[in-house]
PDB file of C-alpha atoms in Angstrom:
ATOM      1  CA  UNK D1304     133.504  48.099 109.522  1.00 96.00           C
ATOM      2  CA  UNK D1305     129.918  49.777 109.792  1.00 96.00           C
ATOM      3  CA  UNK D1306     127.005  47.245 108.844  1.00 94.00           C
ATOM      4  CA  UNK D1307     123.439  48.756 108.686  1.00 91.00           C
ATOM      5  CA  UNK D1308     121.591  46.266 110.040  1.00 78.00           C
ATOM      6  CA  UNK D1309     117.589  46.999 110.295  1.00 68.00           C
ATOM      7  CA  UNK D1310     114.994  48.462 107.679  1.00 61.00           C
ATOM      8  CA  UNK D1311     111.823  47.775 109.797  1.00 62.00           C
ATOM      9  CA  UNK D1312     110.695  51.125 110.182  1.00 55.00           C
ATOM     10  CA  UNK D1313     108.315  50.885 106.765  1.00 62.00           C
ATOM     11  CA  UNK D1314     106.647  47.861 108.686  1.00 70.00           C
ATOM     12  CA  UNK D1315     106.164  49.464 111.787  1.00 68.00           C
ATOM     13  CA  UNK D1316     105.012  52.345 110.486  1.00 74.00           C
ATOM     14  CA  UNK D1317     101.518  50.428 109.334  1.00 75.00           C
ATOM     15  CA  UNK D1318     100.067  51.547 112.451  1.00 73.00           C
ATOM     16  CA  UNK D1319      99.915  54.833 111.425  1.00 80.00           C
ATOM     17  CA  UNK D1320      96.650  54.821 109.437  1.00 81.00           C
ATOM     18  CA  UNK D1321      94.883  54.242 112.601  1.00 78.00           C
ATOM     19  CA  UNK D1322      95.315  57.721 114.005  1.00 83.00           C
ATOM     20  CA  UNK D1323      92.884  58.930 111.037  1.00 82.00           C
ATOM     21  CA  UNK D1324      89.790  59.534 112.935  1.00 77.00           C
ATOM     22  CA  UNK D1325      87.309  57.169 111.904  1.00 73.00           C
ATOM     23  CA  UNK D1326      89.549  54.022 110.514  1.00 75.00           C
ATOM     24  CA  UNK D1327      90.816  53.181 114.154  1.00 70.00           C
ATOM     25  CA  UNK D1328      90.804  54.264 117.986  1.00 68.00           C
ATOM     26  CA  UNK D1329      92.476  52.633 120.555  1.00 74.00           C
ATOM     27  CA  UNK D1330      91.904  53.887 124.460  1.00 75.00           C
ATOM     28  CA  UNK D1331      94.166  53.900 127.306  1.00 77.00           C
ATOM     29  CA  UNK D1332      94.456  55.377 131.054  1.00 79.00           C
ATOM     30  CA  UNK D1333      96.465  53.796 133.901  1.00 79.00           C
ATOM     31  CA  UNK D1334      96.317  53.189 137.160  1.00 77.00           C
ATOM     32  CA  UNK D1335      97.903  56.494 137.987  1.00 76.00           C
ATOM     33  CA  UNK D1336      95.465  58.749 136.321  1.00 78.00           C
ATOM     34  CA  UNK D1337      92.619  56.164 137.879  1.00 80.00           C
ATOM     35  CA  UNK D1338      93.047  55.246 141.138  1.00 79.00           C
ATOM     36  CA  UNK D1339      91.676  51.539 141.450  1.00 79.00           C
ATOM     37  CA  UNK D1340      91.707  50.584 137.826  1.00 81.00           C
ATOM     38  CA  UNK D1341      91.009  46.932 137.325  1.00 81.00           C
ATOM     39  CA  UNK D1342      91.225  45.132 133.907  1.00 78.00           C
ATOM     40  CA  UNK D1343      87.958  42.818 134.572  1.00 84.00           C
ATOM     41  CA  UNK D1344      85.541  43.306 134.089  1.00 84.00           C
ATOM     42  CA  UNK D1345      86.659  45.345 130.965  1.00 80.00           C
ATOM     43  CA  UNK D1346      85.737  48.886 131.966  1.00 79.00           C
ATOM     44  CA  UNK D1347      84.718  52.076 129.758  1.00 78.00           C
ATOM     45  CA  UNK D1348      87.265  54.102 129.808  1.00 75.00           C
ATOM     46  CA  UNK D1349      85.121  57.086 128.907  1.00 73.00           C
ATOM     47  CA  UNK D1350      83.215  57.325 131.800  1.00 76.00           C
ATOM     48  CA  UNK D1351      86.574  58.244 133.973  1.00 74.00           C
ATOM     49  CA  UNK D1352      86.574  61.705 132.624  1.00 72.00           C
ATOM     50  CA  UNK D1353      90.464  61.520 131.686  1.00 69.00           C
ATOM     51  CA  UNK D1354      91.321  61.818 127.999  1.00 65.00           C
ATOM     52  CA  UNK D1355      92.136  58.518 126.653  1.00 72.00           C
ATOM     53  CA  UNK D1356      92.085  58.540 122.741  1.00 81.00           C
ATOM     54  CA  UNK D1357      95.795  57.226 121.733  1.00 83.00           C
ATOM     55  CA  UNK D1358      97.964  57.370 118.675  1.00 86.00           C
ATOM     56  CA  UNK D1359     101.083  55.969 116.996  1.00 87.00           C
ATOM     57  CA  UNK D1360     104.024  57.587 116.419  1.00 89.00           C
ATOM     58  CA  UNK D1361     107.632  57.428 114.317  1.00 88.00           C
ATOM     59  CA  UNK D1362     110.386  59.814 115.191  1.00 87.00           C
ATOM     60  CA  UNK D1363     111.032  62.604 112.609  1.00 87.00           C
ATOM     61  CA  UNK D1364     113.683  61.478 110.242  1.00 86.00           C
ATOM     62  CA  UNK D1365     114.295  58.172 111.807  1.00 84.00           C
ATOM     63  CA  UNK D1366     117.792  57.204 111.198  1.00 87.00           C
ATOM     64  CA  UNK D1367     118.773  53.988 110.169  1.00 88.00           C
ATOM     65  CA  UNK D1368     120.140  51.973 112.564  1.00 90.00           C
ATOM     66  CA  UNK D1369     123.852  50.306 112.086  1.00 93.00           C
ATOM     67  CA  UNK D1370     126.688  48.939 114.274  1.00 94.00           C
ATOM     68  CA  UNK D1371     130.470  49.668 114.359  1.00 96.00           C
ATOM     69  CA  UNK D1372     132.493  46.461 114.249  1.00 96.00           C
ATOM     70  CA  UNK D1373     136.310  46.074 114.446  1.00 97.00           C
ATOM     71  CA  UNK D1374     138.755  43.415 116.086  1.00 97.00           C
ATOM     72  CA  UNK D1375     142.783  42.345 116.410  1.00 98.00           C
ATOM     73  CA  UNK D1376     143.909  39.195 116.637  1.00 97.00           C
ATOM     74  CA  UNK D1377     147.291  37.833 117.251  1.00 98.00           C
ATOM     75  CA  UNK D1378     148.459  33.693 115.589  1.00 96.00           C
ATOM     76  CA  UNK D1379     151.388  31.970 117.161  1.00 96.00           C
ATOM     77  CA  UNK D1380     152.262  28.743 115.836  1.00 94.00           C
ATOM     78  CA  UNK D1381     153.414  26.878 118.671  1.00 90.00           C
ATOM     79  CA  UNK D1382     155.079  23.037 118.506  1.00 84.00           C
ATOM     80  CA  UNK D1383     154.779  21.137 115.312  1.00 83.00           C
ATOM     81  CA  UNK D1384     150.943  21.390 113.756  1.00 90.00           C
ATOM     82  CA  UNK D1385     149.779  23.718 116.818  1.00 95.00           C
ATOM     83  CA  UNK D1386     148.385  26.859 116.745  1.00 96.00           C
ATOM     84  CA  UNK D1387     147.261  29.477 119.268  1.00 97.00           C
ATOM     85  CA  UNK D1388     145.726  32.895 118.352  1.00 97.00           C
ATOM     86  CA  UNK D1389     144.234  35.857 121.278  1.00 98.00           C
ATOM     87  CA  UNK D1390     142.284  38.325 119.992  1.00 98.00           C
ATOM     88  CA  UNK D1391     140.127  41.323 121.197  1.00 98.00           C
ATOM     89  CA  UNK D1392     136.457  42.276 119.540  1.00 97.00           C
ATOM     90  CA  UNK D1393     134.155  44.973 119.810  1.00 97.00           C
ATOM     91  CA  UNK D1394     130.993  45.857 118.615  1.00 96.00           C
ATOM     92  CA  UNK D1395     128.719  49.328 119.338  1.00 96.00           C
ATOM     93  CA  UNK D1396     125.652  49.499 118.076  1.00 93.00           C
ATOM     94  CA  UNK D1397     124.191  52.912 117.236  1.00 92.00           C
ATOM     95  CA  UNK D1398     120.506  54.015 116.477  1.00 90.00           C
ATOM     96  CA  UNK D1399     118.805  50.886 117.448  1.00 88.00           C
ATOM     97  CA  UNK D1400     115.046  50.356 117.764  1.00 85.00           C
ATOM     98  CA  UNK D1401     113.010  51.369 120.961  1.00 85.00           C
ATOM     99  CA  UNK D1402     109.113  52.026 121.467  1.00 84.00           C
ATOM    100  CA  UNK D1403     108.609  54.375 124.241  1.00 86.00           C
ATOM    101  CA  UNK D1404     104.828  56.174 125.303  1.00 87.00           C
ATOM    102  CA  UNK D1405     105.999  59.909 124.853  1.00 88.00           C
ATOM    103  CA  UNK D1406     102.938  60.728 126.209  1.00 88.00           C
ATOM    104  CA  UNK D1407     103.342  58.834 129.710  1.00 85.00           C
ATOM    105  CA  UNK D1408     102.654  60.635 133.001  1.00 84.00           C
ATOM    106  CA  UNK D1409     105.002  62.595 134.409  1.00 84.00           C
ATOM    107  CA  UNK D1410     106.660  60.839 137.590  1.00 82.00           C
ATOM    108  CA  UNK D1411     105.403  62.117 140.682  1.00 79.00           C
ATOM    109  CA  UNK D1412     102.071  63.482 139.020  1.00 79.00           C
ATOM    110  CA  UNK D1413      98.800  62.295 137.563  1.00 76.00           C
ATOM    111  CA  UNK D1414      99.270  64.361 134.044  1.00 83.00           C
ATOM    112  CA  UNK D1415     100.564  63.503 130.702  1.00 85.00           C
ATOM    113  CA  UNK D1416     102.664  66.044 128.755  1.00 88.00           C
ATOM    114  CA  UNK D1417      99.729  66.424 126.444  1.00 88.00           C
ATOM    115  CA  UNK D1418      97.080  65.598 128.816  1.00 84.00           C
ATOM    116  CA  UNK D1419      94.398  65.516 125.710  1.00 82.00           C
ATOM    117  CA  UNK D1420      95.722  62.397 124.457  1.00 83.00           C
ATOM    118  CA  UNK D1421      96.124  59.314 126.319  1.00 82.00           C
ATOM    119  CA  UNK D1422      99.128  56.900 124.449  1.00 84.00           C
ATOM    120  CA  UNK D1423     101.507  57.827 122.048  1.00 88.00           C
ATOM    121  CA  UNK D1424     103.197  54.473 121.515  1.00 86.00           C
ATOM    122  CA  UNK D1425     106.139  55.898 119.628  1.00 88.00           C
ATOM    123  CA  UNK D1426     108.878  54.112 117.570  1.00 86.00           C
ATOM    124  CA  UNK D1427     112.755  56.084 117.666  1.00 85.00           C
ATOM    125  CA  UNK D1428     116.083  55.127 117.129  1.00 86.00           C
ATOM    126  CA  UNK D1429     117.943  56.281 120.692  1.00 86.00           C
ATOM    127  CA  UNK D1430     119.109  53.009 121.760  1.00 88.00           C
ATOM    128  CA  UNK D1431     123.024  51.877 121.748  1.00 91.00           C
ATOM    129  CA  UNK D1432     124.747  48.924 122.729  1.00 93.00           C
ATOM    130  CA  UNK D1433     128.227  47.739 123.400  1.00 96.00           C
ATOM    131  CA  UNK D1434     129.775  44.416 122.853  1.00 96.00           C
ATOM    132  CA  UNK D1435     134.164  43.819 124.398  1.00 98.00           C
ATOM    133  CA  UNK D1436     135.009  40.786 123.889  1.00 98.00           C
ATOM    134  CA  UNK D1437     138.387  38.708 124.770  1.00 98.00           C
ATOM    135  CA  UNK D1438     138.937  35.401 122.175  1.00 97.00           C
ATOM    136  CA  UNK D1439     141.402  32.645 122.746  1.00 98.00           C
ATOM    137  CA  UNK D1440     141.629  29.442 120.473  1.00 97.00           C
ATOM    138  CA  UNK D1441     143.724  26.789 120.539  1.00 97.00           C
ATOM    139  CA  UNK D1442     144.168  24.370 117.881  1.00 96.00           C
ATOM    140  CA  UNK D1443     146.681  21.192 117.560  1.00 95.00           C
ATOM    141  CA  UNK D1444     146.458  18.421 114.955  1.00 93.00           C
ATOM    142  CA  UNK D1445     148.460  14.573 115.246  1.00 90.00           C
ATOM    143  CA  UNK D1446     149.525  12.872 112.291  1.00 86.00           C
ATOM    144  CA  UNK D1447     147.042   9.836 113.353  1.00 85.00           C
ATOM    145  CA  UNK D1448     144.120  11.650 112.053  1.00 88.00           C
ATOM    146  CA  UNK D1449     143.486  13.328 115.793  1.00 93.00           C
ATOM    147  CA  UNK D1450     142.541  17.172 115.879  1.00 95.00           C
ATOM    148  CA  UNK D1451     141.450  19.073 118.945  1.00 96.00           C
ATOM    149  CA  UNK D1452     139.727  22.760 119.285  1.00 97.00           C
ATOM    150  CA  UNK D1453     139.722  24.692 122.113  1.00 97.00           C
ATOM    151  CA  UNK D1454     137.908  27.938 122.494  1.00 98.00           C
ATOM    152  CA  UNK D1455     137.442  30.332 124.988  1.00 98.00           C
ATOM    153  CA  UNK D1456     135.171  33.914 124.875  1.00 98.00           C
ATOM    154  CA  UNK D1457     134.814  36.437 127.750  1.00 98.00           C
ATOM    155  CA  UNK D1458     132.728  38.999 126.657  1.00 97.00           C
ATOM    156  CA  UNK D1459     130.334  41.926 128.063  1.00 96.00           C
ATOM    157  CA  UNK D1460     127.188  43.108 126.363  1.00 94.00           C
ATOM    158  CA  UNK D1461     125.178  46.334 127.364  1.00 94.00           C
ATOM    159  CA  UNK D1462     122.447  48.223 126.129  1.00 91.00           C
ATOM    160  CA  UNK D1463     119.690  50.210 127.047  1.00 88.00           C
ATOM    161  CA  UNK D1464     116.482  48.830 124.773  1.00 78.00           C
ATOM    162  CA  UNK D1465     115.386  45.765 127.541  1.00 67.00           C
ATOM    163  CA  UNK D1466     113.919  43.216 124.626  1.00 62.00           C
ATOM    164  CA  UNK D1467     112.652  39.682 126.215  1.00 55.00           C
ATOM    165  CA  UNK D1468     112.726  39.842 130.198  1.00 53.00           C
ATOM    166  CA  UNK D1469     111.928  43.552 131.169  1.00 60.00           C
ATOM    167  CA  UNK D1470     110.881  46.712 129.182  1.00 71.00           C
ATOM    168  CA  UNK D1471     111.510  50.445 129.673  1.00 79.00           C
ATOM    169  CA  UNK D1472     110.903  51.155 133.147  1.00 77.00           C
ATOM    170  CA  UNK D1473     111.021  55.577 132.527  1.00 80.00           C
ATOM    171  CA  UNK D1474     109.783  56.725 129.199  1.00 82.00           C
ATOM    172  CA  UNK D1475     111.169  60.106 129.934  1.00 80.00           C
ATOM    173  CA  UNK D1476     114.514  58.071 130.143  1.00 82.00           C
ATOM    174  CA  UNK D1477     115.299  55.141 128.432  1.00 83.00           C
ATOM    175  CA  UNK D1478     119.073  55.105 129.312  1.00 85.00           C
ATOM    176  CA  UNK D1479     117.877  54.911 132.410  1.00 82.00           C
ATOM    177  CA  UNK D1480     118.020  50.947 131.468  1.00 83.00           C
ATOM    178  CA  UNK D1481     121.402  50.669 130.052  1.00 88.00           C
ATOM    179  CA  UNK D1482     122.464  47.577 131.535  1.00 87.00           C
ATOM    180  CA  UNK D1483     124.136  43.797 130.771  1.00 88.00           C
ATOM    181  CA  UNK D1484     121.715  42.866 127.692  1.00 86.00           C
ATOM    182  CA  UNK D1485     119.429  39.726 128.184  1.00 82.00           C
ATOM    183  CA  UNK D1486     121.564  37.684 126.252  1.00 85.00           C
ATOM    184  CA  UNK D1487     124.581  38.548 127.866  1.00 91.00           C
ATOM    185  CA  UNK D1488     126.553  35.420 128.054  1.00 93.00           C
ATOM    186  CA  UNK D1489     130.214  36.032 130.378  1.00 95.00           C
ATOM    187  CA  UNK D1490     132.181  33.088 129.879  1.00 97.00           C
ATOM    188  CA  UNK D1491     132.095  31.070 127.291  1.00 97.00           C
ATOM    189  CA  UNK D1492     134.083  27.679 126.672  1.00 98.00           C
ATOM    190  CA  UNK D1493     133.566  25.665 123.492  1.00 98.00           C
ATOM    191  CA  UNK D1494     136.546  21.806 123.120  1.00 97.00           C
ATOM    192  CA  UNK D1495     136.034  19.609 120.125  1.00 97.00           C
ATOM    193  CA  UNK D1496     137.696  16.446 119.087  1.00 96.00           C
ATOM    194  CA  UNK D1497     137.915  14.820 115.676  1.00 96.00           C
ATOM    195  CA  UNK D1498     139.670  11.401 114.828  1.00 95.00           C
ATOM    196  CA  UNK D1499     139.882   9.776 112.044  1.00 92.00           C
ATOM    197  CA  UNK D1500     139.197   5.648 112.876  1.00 89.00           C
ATOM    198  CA  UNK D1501     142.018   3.632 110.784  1.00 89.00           C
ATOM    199  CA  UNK D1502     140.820   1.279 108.231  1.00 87.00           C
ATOM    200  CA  UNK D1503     140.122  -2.250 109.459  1.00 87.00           C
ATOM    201  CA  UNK D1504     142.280  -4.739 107.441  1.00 86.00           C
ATOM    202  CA  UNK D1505     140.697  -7.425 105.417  1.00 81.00           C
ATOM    203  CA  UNK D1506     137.201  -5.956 105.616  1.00 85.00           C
ATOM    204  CA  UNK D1507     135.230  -4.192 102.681  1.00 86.00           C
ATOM    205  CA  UNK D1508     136.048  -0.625 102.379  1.00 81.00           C
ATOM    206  CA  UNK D1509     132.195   0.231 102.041  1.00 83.00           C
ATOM    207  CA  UNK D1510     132.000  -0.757 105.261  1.00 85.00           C
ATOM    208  CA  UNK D1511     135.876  -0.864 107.340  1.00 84.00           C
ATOM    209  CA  UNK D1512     137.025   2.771 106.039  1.00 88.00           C
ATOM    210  CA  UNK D1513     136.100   5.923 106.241  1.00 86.00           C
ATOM    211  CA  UNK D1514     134.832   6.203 109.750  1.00 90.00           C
ATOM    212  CA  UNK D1515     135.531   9.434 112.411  1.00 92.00           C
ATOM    213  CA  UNK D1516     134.504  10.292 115.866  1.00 94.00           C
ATOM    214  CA  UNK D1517     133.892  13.260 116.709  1.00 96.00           C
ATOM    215  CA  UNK D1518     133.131  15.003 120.264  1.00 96.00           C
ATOM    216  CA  UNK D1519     131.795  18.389 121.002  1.00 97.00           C
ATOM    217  CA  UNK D1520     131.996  19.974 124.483  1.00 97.00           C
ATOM    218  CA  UNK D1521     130.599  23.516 125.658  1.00 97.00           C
ATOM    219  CA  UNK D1522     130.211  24.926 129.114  1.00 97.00           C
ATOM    220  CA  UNK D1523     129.211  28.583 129.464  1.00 96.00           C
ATOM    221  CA  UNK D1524     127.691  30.774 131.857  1.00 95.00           C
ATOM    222  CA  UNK D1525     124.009  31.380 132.208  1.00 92.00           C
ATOM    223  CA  UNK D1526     121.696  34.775 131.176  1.00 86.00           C
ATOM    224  CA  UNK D1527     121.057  37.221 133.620  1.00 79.00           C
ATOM    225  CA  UNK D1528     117.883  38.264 134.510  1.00 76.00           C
ATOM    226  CA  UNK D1529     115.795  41.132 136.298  1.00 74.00           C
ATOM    227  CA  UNK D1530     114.068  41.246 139.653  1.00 79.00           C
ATOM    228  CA  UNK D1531     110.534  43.193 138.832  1.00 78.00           C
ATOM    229  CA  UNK D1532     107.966  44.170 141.702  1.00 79.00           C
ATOM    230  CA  UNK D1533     104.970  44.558 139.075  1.00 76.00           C
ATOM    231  CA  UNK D1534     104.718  47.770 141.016  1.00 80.00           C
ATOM    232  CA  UNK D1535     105.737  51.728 140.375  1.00 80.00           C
ATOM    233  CA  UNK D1536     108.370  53.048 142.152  1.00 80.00           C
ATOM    234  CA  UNK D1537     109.062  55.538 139.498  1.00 79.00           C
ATOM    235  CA  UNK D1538     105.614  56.397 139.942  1.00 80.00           C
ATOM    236  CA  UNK D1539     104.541  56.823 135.814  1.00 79.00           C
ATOM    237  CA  UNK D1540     102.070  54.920 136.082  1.00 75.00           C
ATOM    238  CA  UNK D1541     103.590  51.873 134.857  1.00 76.00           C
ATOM    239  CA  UNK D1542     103.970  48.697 136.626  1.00 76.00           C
ATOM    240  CA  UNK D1543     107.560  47.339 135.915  1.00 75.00           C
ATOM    241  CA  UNK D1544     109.304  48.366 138.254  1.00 78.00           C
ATOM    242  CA  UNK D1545     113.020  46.978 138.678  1.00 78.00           C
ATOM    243  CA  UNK D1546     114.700  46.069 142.238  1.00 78.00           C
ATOM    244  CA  UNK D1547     116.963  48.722 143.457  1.00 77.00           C
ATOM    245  CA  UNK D1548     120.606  47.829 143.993  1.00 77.00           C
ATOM    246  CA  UNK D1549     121.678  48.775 147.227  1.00 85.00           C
ATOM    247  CA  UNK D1550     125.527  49.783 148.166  1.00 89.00           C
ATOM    248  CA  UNK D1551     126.618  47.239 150.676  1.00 91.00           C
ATOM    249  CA  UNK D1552     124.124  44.948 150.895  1.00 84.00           C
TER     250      UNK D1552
END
C-alpha cells in the first residue's frame, strides 16, 4: 500500500509573509562568521558588519510526503485452540519533512553561499526512512475460560530527519544523519493473560458472576540516544556536533 501521510506544508508556509520587507525581519550570524559571539547581553547584530537579514523558505514544488507499506505473514494452527503466526513488515517512508538553513556557512570557511543574506530557514521534502520488522504471536485458549497472548517484534528503524534528541548536524548534507531513528525500539516483547473467574454457587449473580482477571506483561528495549559536544567539528558554524565512532575502539 502507499498512504500519504502529511499536508502541513500550507501551515508552515505562514512564515512566508515575513520576508516582505517591512511586515517582519528576523537577524542572524553565528559564531563562525563572529568570532566570540555571546548571546547575553543580547547584542546588535548590525554593528558586526556581516549581513544578517534572514528569510523563510519552501522548496519549489514540494511533494507530498507518503510511505510504502507491505507485509507477509504466515498462521499455523498448532494443538487444539492454539495458534502461531511469523510474519515480516516493512515500511519506507519517502518525501518526509526536514528544515535545513540553505544559506549556512560553508564548512571550513566563514561565508554563506549567498553571503548577503544571513538564514534561510528552509522547509523540503528530502528525508526517507525505513522500518524491517520480524512479528511472532502466539496465541492458545483452555476451555476453562483461560487465554494467553504472546508477542514478540524485532524491528529496525532509520532515517535521516533527527526529530526530538539531535538535529541536522550538515545542512549541505542531511543524509549525512541517516541513522537508527529516536524512537527506535529493537526488541519488543508484549504476554497477556485473561481468565474468566467461575461463578460462585449460591451467591447473587449481580455480584458471584461475571468476574475476569486479566494480566498484561511488556518488556522491551530502551531508545537510543546521541552523544553531542555542543561544539563544531564540521565547522558550519553550528554547535551540534555528534561523537565520532571510531573503528576498534
Amino acid at each position: 500500500g502507499i498512504f500519504y501521510t502529511d499536508q502541513n506544508a500550507g501551515n508552515d508556509g505562514q512564515g512566508l509573509p515575513a520576508n516582505v520587507p517591512g511586515n517582519g525581519y528576523t537577524a542572524s550570524v553565528s559564531f563562525k562568521q563572529v568570532p566570540g559571539l555571546v548571546g547575553l547581553p543580547f547584542p546588535d547584530l548590525s554593528s558586526f558588519g556581516v549581513p544578517s537579514t534572514s528569510f523563510s523558505a519552501i522548496q519549489r514544488n514540494l511533494p507530498t510526503p507518503y510511505s510504502e507499506k507491505w507485509s507477509l505473514n504466515l498462521q499455523q494452527a498448532l494443538v487444539q485452540s492454539a495458534m502461531f503466526q511469523i510474519g515480516y513488515s516493512g515500511n519506507h517512508g519517502v518525501h518526509l519533512f526536514e528544515s535545513i538553513d540553505a544559506n549556512r556557512c560553508v564548512p571550513g570557511t566563514k561565508v554563506r553561499p549567498l553571503p548577503q543574506y544571513g538564514s534561510i530557514n528552509t522547509l523540503y521534502t528530502g528525508g526517507y526512512s525505513n522500518y524491517d520488522a520480524l512479528q511472532a504471536i502466539f496465541q492458545k485458549r483452555w476451555n476453562d475460560g483461560l487465554t494467553f497472548h504472546a508477542n514478540y517484534t524485532w524491528s529496525h528503524t532509520l532515517d535521516d530527519t533527527p526529530t526530538v534528541f539531535s538535529s541536522i548536524q550538515d545542512d549541505h548534507n542531511p543524509q549525512l544523519d541517516y541513522s537508527n531513528t529516536d524512537f527506535d525500539v529493537r526488541h519488543n516483547l508484549e504476554a497477556d493473560a485473561s481468565y474468566q473467574i467461575p461463578a460462585v454457587p449460591r451467591v447473587p449473580k449481580v455480584i458471584g458472576s461475571g468476574w475476569q482477571f486479566n494480566d498484561i506483561t511488556q518488556i522491551r528495549s530502551g531508545f537510543y540516544y546521541s552523544v553531542s559536544c555542543g561544539c563544531d567539528p564540521l565547522d558550519v558554524g553550528q554547535a551540534n556536533g555528534l561523537a565520532d565512532s571510531v573503528p576498534g575502539v
